PDB file of C-alpha atoms in Angstrom:
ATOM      1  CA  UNK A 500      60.635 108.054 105.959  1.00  0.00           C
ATOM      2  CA  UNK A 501      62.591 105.460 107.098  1.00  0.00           C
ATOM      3  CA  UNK A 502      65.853 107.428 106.813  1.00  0.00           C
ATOM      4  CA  UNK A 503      64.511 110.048 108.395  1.00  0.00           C
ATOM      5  CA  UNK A 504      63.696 108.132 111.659  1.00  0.00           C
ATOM      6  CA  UNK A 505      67.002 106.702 111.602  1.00  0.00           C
ATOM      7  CA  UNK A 506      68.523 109.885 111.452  1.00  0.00           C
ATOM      8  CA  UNK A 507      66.201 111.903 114.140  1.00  0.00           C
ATOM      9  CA  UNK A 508      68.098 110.806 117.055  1.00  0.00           C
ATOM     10  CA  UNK A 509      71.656 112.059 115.254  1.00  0.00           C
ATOM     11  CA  UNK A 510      73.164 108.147 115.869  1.00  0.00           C
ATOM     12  CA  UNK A 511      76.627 107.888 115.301  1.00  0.00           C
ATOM     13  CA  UNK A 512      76.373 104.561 113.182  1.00  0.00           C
ATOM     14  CA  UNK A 513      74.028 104.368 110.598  1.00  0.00           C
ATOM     15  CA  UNK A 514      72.905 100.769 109.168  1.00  0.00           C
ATOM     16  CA  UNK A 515      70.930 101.508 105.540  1.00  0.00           C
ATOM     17  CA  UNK A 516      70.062  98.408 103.850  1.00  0.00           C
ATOM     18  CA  UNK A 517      69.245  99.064  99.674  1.00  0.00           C
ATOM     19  CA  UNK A 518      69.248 103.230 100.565  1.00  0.00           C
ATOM     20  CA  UNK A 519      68.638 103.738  97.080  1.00  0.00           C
ATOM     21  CA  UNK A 520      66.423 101.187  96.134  1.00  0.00           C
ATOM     22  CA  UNK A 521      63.351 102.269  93.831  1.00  0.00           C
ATOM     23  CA  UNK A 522      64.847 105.932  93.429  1.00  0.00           C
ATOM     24  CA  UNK A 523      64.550 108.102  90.370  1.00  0.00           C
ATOM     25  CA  UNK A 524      67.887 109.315  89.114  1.00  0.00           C
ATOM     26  CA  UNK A 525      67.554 112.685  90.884  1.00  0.00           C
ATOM     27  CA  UNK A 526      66.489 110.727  94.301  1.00  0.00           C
ATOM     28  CA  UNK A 527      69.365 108.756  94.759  1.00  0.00           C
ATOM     29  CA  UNK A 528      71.857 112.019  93.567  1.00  0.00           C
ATOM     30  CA  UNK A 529      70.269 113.247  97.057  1.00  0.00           C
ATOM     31  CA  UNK A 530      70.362 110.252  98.815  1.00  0.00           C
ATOM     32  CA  UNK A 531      74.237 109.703  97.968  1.00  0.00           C
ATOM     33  CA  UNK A 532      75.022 113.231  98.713  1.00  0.00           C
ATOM     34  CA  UNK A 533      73.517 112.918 102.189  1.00  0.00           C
ATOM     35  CA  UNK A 534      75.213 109.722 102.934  1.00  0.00           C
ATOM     36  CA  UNK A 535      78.729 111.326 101.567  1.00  0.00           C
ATOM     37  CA  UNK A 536      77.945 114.294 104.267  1.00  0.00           C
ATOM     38  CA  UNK A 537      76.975 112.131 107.177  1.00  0.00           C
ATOM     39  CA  UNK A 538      80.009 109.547 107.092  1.00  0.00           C
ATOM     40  CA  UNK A 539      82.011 112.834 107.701  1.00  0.00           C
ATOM     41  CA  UNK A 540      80.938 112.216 111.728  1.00  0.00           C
ATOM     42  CA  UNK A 541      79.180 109.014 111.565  1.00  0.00           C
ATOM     43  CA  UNK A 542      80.252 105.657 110.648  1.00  0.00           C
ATOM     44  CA  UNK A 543      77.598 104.046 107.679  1.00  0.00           C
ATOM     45  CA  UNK A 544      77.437 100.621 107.098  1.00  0.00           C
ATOM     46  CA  UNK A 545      75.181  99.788 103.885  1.00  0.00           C
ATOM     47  CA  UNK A 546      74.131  96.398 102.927  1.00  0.00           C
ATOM     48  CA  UNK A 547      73.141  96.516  99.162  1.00  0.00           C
ATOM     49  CA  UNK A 548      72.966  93.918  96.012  1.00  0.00           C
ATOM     50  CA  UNK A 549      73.480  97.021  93.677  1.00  0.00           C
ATOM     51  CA  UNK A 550      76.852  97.522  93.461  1.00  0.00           C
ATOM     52  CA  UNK A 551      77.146 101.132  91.479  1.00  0.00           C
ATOM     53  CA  UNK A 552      75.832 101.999  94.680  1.00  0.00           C
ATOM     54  CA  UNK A 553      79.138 100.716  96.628  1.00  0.00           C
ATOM     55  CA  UNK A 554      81.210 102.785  93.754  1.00  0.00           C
ATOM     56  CA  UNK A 555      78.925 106.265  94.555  1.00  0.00           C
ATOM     57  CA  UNK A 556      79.300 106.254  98.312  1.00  0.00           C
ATOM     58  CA  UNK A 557      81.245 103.475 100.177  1.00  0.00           C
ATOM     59  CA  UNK A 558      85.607 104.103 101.097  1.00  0.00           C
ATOM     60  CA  UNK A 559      85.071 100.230 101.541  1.00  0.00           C
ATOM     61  CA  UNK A 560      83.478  97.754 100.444  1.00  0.00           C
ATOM     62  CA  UNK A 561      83.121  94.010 101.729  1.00  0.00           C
ATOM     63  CA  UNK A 562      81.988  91.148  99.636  1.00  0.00           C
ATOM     64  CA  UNK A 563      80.660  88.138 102.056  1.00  0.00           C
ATOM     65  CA  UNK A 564      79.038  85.082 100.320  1.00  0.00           C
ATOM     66  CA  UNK A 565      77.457  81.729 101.727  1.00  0.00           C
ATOM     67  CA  UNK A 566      78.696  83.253 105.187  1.00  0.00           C
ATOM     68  CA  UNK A 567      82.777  83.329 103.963  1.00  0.00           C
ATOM     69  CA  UNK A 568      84.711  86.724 104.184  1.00  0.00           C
ATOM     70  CA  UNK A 569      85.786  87.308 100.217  1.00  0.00           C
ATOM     71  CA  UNK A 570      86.956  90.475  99.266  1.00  0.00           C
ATOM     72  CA  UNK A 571      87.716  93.682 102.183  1.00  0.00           C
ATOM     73  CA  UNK A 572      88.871  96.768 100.390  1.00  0.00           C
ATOM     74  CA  UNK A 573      88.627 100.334  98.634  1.00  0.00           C
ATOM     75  CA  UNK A 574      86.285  99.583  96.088  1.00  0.00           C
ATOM     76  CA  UNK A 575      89.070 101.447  93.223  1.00  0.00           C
ATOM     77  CA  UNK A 576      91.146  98.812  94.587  1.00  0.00           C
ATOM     78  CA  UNK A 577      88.579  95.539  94.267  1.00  0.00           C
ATOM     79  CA  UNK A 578      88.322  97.110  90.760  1.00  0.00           C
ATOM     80  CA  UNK A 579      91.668  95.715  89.944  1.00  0.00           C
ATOM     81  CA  UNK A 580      90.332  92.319  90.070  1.00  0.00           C
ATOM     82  CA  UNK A 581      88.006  92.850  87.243  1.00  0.00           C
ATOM     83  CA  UNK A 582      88.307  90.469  83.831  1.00  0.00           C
ATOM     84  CA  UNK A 583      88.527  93.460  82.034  1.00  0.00           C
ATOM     85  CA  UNK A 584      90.673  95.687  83.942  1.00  0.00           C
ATOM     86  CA  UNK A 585      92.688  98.197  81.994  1.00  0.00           C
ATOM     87  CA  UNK A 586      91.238  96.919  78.884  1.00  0.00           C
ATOM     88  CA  UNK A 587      91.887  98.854  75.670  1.00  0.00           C
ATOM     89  CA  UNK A 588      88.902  99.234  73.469  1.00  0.00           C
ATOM     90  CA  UNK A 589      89.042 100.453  70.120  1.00  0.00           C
ATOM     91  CA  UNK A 590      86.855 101.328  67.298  1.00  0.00           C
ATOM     92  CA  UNK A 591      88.005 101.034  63.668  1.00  0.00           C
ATOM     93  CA  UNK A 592      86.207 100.860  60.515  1.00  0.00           C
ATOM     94  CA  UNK A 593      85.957  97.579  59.438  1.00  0.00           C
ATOM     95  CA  UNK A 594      88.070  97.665  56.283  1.00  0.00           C
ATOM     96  CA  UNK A 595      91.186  97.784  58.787  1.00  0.00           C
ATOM     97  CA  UNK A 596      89.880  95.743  62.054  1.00  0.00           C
ATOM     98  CA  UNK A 597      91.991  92.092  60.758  1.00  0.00           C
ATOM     99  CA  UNK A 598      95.175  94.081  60.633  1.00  0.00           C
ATOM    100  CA  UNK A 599      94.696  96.103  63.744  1.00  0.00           C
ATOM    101  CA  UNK A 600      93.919  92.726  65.249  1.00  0.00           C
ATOM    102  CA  UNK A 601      97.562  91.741  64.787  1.00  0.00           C
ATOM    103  CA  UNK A 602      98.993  94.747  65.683  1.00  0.00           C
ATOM    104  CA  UNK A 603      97.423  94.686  68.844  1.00  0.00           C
ATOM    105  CA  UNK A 604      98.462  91.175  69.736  1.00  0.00           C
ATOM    106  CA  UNK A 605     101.600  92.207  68.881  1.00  0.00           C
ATOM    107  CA  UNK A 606     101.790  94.883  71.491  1.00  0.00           C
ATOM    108  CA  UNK A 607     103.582  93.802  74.695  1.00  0.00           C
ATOM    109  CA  UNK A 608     102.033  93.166  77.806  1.00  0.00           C
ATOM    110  CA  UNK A 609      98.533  92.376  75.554  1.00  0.00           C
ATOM    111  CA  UNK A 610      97.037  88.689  76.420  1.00  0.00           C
ATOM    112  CA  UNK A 611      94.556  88.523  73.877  1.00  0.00           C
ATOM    113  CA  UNK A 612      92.205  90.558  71.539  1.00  0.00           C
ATOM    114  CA  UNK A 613      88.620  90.015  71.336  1.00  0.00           C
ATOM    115  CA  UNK A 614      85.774  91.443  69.623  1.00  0.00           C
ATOM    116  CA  UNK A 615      83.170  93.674  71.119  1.00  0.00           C
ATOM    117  CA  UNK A 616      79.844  93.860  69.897  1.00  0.00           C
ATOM    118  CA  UNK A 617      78.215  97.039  69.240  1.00  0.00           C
ATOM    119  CA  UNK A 618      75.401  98.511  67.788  1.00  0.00           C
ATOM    120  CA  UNK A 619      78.477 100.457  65.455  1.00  0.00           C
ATOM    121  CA  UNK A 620      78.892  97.554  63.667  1.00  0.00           C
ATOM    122  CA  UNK A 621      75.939  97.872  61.668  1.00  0.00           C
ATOM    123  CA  UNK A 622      77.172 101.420  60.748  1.00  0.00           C
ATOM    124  CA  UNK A 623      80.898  99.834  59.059  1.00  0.00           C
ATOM    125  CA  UNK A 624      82.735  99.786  61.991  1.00  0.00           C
ATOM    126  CA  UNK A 625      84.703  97.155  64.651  1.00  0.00           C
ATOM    127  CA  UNK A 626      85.304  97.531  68.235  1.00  0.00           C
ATOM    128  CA  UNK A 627      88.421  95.277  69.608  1.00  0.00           C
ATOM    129  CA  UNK A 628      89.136  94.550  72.787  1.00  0.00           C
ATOM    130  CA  UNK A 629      92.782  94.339  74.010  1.00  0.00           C
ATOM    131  CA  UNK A 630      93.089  92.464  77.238  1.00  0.00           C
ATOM    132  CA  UNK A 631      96.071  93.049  79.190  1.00  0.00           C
ATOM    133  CA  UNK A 632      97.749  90.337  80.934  1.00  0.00           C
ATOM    134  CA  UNK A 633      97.687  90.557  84.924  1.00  0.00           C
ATOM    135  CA  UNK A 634      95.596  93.983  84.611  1.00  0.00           C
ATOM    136  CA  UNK A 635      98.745  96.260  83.291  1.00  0.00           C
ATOM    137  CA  UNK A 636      98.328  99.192  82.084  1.00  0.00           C
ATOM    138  CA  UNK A 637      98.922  98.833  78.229  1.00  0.00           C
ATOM    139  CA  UNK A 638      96.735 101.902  76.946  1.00  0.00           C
ATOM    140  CA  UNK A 639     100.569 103.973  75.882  1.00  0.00           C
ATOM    141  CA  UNK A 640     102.086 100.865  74.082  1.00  0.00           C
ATOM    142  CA  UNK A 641      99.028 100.597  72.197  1.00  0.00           C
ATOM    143  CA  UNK A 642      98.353 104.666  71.736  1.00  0.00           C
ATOM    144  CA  UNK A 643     102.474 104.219  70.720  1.00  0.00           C
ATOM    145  CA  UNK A 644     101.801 101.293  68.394  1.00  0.00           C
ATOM    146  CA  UNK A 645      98.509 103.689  66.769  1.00  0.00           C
ATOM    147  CA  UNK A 646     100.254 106.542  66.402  1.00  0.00           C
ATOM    148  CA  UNK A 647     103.174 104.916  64.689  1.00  0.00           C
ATOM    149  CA  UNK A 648     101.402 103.085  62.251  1.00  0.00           C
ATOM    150  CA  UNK A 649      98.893 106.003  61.860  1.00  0.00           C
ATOM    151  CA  UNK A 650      95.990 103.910  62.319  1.00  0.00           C
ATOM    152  CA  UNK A 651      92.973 105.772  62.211  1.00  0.00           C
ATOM    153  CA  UNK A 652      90.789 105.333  65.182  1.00  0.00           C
ATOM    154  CA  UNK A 653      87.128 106.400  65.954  1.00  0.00           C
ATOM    155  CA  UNK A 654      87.118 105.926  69.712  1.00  0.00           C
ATOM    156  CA  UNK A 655      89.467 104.396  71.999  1.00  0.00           C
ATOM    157  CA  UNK A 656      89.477 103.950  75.959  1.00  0.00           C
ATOM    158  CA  UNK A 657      90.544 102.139  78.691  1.00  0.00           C
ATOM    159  CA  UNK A 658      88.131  99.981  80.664  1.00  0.00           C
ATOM    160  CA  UNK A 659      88.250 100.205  83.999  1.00  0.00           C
ATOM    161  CA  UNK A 660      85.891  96.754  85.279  1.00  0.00           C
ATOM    162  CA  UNK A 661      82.954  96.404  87.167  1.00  0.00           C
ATOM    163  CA  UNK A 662      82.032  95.969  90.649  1.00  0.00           C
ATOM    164  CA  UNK A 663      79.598  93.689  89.260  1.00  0.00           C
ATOM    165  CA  UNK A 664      82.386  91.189  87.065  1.00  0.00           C
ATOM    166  CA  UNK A 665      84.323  91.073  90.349  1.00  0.00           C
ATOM    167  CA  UNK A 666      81.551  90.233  92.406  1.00  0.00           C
ATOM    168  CA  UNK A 667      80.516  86.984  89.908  1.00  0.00           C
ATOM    169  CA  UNK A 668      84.505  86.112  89.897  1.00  0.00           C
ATOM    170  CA  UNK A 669      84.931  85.584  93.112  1.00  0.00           C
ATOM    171  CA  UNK A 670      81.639  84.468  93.967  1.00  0.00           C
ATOM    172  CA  UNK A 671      80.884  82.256  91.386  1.00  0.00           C
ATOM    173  CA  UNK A 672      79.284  78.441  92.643  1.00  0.00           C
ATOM    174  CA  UNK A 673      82.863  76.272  91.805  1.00  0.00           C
ATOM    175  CA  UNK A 674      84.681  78.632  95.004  1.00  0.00           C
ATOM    176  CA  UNK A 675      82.115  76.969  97.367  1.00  0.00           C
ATOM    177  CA  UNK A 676      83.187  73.458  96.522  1.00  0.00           C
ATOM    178  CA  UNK A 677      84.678  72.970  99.203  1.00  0.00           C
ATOM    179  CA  UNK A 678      82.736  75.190 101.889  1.00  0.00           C
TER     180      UNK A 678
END
């Protein structure tokens, strides 16, 4: 209803705070479709805590905490800034996890390996995480690396981070130290 009243006088700025908020699945499809029609002709500024929300609908997003300007960008681009950022996770059967473990931190351009728990692993299988250093992409060095040691592999793919992990890293208490 709310929306609705907002929109009845055909404003050309929109302010929606949580839009989505206490939707079913098939409301918020709707609600995101409108808002991706409207901010054809109408600038929409959204204030929201849930951040797949700023990935559905927003070209930008802005990230203000304790009253500081953090983060002002595209959210693809404030994706970047995610720990896990064009991670490479793979699942192996166990029997072969150690030794893929070494290959992959063998791989260049891959900081560290770490392991994933799943619910797989009750099934005889590993997931691995390679993390890249600086974010690079290092999913072809390690689908080269795979390939040429013909390691079989149940699922692989590349992560690309969360709104939500970049949000806690910059955000996090020890940044306001100072402030």
């Amino acid at each position: 209803v709310g929306l609705a009243q907002a929109m009845l006088h055909d404003p050309e700025i929109l302010i929606m705070d949580e839009p989505t908020d206490g939707l079913d699945p098939n409301q918020k499809h709707q609600v995101r479709t409108l808002i991706r029609e409207m901010s054809r002709d109408k600038a929409i500024i959204i204030s929201t805590h849930i951040l797949e929300e700023v990935e559905a609908v927003c070209s930008r997003a802005v990230i203000i905490a304790h009253g500081r300007l953090l983060a002002d960008g595209r959210p693809q681009d404030l994706l970047t800034q995610a720990p896990n950022h064009n991670a490479v996770v793979i699942t192996v059967d166990n029997a072969i996890a150690e030794n893929l473990r070494r290959d992959l931190e063998a791989v260049a351009g891959v900081a560290g390996v770490e392991d994933v728990p799943s619910l797989g692993d009750a099934n005889g299988t590993s997931r691995l995480r390679a993390v890249p250093a600086g974010g690079a992409a290092i999913a072809e060095d390690i689908g080269e690396m795979l390939r040429g040691k013909n390691t079989p592999v149940r699922e692989m793919y590349v992560e690309r981070g969360a709104l939500d992990d970049v949000f806690r890293k910059i955000t996090a208490p020890e940044d306001f130290a100072d402030a």
